[in-house]
Tab-separated table of C-alpha atoms in Angstrom:
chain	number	residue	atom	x	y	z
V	1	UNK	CA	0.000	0.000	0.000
V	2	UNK	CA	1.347	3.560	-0.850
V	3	UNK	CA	2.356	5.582	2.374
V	4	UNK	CA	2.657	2.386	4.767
V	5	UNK	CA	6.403	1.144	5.532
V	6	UNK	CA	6.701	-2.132	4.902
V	7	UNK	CA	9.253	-4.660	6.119
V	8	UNK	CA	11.221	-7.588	4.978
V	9	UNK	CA	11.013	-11.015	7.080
V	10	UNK	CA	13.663	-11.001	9.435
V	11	UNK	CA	14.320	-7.351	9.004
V	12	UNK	CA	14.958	-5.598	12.300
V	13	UNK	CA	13.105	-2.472	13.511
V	14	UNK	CA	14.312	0.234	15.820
V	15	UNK	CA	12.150	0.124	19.195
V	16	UNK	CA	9.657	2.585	19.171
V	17	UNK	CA	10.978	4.913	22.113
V	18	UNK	CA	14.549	5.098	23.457
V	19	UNK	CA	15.776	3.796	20.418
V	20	UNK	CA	19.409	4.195	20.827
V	21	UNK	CA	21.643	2.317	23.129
V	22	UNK	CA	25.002	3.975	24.641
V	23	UNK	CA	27.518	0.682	25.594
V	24	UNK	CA	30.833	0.280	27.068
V	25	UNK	CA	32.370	-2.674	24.850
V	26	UNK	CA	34.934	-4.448	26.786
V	27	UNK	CA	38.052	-3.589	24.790
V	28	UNK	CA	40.914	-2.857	26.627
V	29	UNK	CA	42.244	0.074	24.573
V	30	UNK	CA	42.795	3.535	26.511
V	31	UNK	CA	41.307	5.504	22.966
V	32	UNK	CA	38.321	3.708	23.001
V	33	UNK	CA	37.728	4.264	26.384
V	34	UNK	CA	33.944	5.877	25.627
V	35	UNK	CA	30.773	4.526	25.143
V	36	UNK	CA	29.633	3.645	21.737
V	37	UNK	CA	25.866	3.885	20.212
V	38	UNK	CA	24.075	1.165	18.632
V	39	UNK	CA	20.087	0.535	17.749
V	40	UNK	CA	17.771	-1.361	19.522
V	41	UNK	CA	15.422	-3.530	17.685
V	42	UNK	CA	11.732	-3.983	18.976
V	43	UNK	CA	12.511	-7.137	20.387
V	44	UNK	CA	15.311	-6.508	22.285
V	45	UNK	CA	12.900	-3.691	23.438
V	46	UNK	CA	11.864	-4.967	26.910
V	47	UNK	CA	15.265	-6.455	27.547
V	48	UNK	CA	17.561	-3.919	26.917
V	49	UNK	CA	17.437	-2.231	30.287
V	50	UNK	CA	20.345	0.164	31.338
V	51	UNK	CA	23.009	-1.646	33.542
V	52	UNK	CA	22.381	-4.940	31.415
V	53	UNK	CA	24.972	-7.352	29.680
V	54	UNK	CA	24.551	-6.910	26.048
V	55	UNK	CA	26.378	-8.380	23.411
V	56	UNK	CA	27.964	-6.320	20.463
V	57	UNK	CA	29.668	-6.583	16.844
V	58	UNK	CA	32.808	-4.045	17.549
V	59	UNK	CA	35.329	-4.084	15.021
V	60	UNK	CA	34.119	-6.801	13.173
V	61	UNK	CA	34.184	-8.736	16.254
V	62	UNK	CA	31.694	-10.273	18.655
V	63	UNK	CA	32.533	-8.670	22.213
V	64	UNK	CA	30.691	-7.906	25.662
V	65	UNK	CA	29.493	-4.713	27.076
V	66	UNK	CA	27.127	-3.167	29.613
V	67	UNK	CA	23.666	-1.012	28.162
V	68	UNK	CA	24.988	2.470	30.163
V	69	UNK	CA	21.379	4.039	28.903
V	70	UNK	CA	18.963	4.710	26.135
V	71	UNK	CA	18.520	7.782	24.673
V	72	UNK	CA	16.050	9.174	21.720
V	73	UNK	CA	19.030	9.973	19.218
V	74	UNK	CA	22.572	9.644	18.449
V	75	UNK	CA	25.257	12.004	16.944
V	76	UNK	CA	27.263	9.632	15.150
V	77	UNK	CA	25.880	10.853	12.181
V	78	UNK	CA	25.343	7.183	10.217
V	79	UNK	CA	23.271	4.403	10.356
V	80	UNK	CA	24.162	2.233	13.515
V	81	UNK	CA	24.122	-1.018	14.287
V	82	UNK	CA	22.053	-2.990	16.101
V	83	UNK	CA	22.749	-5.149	19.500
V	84	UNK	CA	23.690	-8.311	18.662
V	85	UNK	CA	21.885	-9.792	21.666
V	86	UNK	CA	21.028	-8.990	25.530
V	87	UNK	CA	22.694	-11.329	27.445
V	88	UNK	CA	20.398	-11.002	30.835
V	89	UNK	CA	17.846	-8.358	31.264
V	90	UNK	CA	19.337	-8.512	34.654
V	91	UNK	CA	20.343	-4.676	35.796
V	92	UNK	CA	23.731	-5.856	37.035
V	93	UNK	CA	25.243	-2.053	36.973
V	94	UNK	CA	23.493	0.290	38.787
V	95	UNK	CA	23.710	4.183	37.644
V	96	UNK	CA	25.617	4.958	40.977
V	97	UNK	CA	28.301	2.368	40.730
V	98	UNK	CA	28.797	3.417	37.037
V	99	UNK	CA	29.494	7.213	37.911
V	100	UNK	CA	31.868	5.894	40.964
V	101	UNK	CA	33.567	3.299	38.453
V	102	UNK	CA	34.026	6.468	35.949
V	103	UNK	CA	35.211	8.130	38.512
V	104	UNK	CA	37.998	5.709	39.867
V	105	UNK	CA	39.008	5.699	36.620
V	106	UNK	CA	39.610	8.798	35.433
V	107	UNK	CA	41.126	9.779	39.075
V	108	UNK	CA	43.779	6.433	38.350
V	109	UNK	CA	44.152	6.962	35.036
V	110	UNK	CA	42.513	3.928	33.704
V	111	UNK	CA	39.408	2.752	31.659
V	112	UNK	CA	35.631	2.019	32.414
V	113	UNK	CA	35.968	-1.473	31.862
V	114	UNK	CA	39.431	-2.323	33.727
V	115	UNK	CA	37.107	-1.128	36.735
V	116	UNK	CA	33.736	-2.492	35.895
V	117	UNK	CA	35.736	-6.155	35.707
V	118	UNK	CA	36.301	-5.462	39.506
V	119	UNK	CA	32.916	-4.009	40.276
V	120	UNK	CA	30.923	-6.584	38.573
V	121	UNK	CA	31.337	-10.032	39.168
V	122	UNK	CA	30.799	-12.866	36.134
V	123	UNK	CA	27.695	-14.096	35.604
V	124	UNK	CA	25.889	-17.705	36.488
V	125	UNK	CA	22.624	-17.856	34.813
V	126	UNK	CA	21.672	-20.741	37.258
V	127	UNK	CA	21.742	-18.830	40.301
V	128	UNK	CA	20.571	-15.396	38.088
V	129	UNK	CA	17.455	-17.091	37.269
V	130	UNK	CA	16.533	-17.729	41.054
V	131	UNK	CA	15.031	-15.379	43.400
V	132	UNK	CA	16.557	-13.658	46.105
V	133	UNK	CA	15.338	-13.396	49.232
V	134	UNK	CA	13.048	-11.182	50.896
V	135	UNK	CA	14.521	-8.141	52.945
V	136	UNK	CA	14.838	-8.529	56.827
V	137	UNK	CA	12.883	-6.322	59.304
V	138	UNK	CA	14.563	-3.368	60.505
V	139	UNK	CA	16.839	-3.885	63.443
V	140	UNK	CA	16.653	-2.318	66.878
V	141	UNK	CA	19.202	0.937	67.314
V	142	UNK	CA	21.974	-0.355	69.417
V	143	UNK	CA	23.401	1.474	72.613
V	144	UNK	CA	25.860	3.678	72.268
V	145	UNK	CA	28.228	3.026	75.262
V	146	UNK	CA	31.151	1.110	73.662
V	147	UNK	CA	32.135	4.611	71.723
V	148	UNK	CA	31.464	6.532	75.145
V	149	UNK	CA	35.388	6.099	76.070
V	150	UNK	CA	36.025	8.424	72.901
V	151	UNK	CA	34.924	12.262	73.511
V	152	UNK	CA	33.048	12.841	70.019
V	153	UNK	CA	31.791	8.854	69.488
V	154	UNK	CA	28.547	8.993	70.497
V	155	UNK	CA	28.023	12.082	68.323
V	156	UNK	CA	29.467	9.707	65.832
V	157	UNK	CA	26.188	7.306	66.344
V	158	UNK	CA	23.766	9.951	66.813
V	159	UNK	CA	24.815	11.508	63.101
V	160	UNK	CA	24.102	8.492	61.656
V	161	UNK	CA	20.949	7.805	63.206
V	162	UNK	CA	19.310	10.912	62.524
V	163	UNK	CA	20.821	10.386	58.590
V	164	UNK	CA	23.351	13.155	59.084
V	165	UNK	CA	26.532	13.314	57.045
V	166	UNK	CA	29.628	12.021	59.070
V	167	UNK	CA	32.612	11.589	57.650
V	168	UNK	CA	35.022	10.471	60.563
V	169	UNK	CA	38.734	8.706	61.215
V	170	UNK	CA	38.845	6.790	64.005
V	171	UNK	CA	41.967	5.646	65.919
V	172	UNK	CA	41.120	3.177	68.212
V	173	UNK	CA	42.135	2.513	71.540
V	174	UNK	CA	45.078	-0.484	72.366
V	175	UNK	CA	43.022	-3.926	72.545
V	176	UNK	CA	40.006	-2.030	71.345
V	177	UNK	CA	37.144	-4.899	70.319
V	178	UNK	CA	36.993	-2.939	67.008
V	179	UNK	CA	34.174	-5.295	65.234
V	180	UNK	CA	32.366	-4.665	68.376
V	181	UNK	CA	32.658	-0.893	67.450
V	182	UNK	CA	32.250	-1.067	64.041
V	183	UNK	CA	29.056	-3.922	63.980
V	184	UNK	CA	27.214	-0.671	66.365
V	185	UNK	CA	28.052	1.899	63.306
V	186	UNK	CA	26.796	-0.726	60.995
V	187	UNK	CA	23.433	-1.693	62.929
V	188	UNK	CA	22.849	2.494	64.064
V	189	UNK	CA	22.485	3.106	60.209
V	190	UNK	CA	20.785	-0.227	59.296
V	191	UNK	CA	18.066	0.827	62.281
V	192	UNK	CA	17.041	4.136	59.718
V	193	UNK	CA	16.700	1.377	57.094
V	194	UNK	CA	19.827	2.462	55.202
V	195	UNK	CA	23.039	0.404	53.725
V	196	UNK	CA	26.375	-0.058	55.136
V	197	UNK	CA	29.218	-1.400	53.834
V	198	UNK	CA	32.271	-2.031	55.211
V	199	UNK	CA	35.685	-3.650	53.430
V	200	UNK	CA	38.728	-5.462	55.896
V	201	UNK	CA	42.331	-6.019	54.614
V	202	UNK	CA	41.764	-10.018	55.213
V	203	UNK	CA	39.552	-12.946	55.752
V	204	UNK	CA	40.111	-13.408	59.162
V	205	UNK	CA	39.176	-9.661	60.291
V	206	UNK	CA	36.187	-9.938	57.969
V	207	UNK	CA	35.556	-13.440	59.786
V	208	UNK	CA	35.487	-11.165	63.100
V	209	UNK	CA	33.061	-8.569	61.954
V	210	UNK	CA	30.695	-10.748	60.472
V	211	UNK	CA	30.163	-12.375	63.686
V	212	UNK	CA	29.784	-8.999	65.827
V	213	UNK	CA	27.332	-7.613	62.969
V	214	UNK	CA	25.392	-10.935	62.868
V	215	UNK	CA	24.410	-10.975	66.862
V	216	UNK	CA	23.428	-6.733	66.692
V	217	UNK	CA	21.583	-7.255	62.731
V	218	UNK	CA	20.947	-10.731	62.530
V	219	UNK	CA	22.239	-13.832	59.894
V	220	UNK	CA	19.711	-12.699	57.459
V	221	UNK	CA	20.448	-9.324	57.352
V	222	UNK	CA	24.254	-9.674	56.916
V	223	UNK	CA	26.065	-10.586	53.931
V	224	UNK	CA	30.111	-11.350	53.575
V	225	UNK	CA	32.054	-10.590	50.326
V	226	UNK	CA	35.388	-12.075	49.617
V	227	UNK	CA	37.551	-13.351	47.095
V	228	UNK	CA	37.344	-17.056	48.816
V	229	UNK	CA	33.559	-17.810	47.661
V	230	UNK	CA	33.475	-20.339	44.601
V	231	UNK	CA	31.785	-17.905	41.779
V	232	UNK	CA	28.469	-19.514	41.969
V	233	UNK	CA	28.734	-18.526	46.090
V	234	UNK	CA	29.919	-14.777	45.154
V	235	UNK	CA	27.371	-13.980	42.451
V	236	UNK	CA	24.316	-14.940	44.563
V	237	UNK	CA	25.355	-12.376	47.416
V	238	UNK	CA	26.246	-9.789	44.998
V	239	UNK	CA	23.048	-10.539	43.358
V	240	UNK	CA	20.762	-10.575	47.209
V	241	UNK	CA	23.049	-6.945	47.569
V	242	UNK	CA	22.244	-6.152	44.159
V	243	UNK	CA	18.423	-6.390	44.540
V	244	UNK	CA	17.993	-4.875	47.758
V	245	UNK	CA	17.409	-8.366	49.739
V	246	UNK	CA	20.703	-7.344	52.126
V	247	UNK	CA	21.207	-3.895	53.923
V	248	UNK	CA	24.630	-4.608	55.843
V	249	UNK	CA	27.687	-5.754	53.288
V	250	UNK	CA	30.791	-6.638	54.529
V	251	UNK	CA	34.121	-7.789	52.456
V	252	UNK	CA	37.325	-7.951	51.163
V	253	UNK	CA	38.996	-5.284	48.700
V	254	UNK	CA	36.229	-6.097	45.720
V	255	UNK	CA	33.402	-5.112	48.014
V	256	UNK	CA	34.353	-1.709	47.779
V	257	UNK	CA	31.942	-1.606	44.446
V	258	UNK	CA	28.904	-3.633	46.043
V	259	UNK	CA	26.025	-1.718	45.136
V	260	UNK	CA	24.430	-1.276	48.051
V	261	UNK	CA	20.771	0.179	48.273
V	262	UNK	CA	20.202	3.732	49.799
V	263	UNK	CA	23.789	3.922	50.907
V	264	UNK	CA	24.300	5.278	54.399
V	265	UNK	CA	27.983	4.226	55.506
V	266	UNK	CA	30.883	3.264	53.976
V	267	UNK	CA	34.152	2.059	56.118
V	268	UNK	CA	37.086	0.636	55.808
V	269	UNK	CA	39.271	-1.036	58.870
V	270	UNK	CA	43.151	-0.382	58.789
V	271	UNK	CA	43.348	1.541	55.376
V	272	UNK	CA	47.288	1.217	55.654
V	273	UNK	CA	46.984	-2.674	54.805
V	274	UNK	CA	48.784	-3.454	51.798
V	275	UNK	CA	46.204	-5.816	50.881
V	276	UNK	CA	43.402	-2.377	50.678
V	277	UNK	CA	45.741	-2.014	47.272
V	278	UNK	CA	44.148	-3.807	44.086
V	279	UNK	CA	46.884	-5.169	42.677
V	280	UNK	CA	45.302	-5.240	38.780
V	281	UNK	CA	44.695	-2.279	36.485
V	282	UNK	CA	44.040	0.252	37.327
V	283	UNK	CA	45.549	-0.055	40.659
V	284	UNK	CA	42.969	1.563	43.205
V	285	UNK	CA	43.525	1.783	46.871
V	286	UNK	CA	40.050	0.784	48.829
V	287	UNK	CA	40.262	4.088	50.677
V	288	UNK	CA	40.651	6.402	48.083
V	289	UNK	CA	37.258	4.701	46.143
V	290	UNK	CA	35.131	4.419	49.255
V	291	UNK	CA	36.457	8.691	49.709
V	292	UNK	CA	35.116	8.789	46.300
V	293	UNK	CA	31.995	6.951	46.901
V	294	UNK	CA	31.079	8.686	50.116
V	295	UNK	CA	31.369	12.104	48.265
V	296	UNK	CA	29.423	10.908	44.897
V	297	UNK	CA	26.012	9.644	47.069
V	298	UNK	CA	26.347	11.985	50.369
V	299	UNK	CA	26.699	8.688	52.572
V	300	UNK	CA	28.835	8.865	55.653
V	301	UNK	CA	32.275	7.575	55.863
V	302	UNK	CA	34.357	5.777	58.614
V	303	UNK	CA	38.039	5.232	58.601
V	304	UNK	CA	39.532	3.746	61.136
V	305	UNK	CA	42.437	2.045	62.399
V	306	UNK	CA	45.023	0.691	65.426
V	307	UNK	CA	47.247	3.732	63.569
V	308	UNK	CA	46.570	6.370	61.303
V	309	UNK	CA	47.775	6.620	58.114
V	310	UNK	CA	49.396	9.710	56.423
V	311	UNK	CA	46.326	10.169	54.129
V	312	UNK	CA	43.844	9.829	57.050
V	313	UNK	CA	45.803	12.451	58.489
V	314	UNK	CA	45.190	14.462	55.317
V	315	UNK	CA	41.497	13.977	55.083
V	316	UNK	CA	41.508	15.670	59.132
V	317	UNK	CA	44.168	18.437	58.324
V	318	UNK	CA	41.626	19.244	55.257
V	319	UNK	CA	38.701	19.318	57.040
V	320	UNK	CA	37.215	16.914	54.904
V	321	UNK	CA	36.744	14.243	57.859
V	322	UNK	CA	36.777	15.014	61.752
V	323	UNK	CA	38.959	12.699	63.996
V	324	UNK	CA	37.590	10.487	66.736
V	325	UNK	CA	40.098	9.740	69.415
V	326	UNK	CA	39.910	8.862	73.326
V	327	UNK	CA	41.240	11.743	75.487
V	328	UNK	CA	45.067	11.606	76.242
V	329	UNK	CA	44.220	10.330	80.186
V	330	UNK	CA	42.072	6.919	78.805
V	331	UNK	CA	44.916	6.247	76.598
V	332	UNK	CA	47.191	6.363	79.180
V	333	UNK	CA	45.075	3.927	81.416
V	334	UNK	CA	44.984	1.293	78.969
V	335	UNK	CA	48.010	1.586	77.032
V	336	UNK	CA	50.868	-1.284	77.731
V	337	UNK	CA	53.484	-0.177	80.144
V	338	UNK	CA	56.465	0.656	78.542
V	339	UNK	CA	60.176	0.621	80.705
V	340	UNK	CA	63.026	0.679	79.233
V	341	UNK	CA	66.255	-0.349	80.355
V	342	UNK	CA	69.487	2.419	81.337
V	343	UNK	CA	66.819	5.236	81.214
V	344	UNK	CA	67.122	6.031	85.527
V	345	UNK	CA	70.114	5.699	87.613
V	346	UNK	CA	68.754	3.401	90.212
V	347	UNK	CA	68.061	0.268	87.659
V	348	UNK	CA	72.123	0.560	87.032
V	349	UNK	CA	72.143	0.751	90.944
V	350	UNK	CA	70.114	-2.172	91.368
V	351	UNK	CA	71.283	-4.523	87.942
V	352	UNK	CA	74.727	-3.529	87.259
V	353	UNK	CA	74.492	-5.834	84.409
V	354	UNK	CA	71.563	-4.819	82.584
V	355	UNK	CA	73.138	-3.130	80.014
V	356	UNK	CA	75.906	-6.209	79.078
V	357	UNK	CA	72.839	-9.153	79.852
V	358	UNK	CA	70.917	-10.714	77.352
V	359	UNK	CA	67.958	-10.526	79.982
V	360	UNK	CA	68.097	-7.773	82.240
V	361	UNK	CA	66.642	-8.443	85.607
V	362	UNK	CA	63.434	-5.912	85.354
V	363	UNK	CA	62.541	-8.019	81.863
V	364	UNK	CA	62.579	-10.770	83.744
V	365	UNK	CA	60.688	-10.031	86.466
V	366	UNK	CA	57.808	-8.477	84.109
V	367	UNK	CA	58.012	-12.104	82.258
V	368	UNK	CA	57.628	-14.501	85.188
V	369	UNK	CA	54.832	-12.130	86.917
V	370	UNK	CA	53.042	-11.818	83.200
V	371	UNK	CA	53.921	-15.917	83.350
V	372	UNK	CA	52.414	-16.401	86.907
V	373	UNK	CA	49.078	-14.348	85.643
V	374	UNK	CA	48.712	-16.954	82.585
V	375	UNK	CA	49.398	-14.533	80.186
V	376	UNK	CA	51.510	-14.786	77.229
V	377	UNK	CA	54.844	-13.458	76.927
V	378	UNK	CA	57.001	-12.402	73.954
V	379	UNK	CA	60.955	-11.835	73.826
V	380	UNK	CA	62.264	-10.174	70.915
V	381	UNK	CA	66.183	-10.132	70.850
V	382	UNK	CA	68.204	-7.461	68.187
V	383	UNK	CA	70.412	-10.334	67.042
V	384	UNK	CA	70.902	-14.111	67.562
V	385	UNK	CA	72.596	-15.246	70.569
V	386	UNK	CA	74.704	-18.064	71.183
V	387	UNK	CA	75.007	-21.103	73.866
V	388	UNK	CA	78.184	-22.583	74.948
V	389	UNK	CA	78.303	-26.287	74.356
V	390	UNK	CA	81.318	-28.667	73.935
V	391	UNK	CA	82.527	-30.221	70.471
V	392	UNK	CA	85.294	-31.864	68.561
V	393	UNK	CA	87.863	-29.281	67.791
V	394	UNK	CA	89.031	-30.748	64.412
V	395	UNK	CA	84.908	-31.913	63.247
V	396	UNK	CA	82.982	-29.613	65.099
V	397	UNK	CA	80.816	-32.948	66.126
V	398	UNK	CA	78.806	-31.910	69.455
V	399	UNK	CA	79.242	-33.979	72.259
V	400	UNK	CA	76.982	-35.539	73.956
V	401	UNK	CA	76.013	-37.897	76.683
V	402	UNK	CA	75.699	-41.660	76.139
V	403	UNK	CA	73.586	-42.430	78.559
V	404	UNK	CA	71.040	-39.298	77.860
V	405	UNK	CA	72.191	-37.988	74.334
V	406	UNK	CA	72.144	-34.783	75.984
V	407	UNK	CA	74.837	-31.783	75.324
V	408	UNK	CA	77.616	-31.665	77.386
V	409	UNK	CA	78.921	-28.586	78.501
């Protein structure tokens, strides 16, 4: 019929709204380090959500990508081409860990996609295709008396309770029970019905705080990240955090780029851990992308630490962050004693041979009373030392007893 478009079988039509799609193609060239536009047919329509895997012809080339967005037109200026396929209508990247992955790499000098292979896990279309769970009930607001021994902790707690921005480094006291500290943060913001997430140098400290956050939020409510789950394990928490089923997320250096829903606190334990530093391109440091997180979505930030590192000390001489410390007379209550030997006349007086012995006699003391309180002791020597035994002169054989085998001396 004249004035009616007609199509050929197997023909593909542009969807009727949104019909252009803007990818990032996983090539891992710095100039092509944009997205690229390509059409969407009608029946890739529904699909083709942004943050999907899509499949594209690059190049002449079959190759992966995520669907950033769809907009009305394009600029390219010639006719595009269309998807190939949508892997998984599955939104796998959010919008908000999309800016923060742009972000880490521009600020690192990378690309989209070096950071978007850390960010985004691989897929498993078994465990995609089932349901997460439901979301837990809010938990109670915990109490607020563990941070009481540090002057500006409970304002700490009561910032994030009432949703306030807080962006705090926290040195914590000698034999502080710092998952104890940290599962309260975690718990005050999951009580507004906010995220947390919080990343550990190592299993064993994430081991730690899973267990504090589990008795104050709950198993159900609590979800672990690390580098140790099998990938069908990893991709079904990711996908529970992904989908909202999970408020608290705790992990190892990849969990930096969880995307967490309504994002209320983001922390990170002992930031001077080499293992904070991804060792793969482009080489981000967990602190610097949770700095940038916390300033992209206004969420509250925590760093803390035994110690505090020279850019935690930047972040307070900026302004940027305010420090939370114990006054100087609590850390002098619970610090370890510290004496050290030749420093006062009378220990010369009393142990004329403390400076020439390999155990002076005020060591030794403070190791048999530690020793009589069943507590362990530690000696740590400058050098080896030596023990006189008895041995051949010509072989060097030891000698020893026949009836014991025993050195003799």
């Amino acid at each position: 019929m004249a004035g009616k478009a007609t199509t050929r079988r197997g023909e593909q039509v542009p969807a009727a709204s949104l019909p252009v799609a803007r990818v990032c193609v996983d090539v891992p060239l710095a100039h092509l380090d944009r997205p690229f536009d390509y059409q969407v047919s009608t029946e890739q329509d529904e699909a083709a959500v942004p943050g999907c895997r899509v499949r594209v012809r690059f190049a002449g080339q079959l190759v992966d990508g995520y669907l950033l967005e769809r907009v009305e037109s394009s600029e390219y200026g010639r006719k595009l081409t269309f998807l190939d396929r949508v892997i998984s209508p599955e939104p796998v990247l959010s919008p908000e860990v999309a800016e923060l992955a742009r972000a880490v790499a521009d600020r690192y000098a990378g690309s989209l996609i070096d950071v978007l292979r850390m960010a985004v896990p691989p897929r498993h279309a078994r465990v995609e295709a089932k349901p997460s769970p439901e979301p837990p009930p809010t938990p109670e607001s915990p109490s607020a008396e563990g941070w009481a021994r540090y002057p500006f902790g409970p304002n700490l707690l009561d910032a994030l309770r009432s949703g306030r921005l807080a962006r705090a480094v926290w040195q914590a006291l000698p034999a502080e029970d710092w998952p104890a500290r940290l599962a309260e943060a975690v718990a005050t913001v999951a009580s507004t019905g906010k995220g947390a997430l919080v990343v550990v140098p190592d299993h064993r400290d994430l081991e730690r705080l899973r267990q504090a956050c589990v008795a104050l939020v709950g198993e159900a409510g609590v979800v672990a990240l690390s580098a140790d789950l099998g990938p069908s394990e990893r991709y079904k928490r990711w996908l529970a955090v992904r989908r909202g089923a999970v408020r608290v997320v705790l992990g190892t250096r990849g969990a930096s780029f969880a995307p967490v829903h309504d994002l209320g606190l983001v922390a990170v334990w002992d930031d001077g851990d080499d293992l904070h530093a991804e060792p793969r391109m482009p080489y981000p440091n967990v602190r610097d992308v949770l700095v940038q997180r916390s300033h992209l979505t206004g969420a509250s930030l925590l760093v803390g630490g035994f110690a505090r590192t020279a850019e935690a000390q930047l972040l307070v001489d900026s302004g940027w962050a305010h420090e939370v410390v114990a006054a100087r007379e609590t850390l002098r209550a619970v610090a370890p004693r510290v004496a050290a030997v030749g420093d006062h006349e009378w220990q010369e007086v009393k142990d004329a041979a403390a400076r020439s012995a390999r155990l002076p006699s005020i060591a030794f003391d403070a190791a048999r009373a530690a020793l009589s309180a069943d507590t362990p002791v530690l000696i740590q020597v400058p050098r080896r030392g030596y023990v006189p035994a008895l041995a051949c002169g010509q072989c060097r054989t030891p000698a020893r007893c026949r009836r014991c085998a025993g050195p003799l001396a």
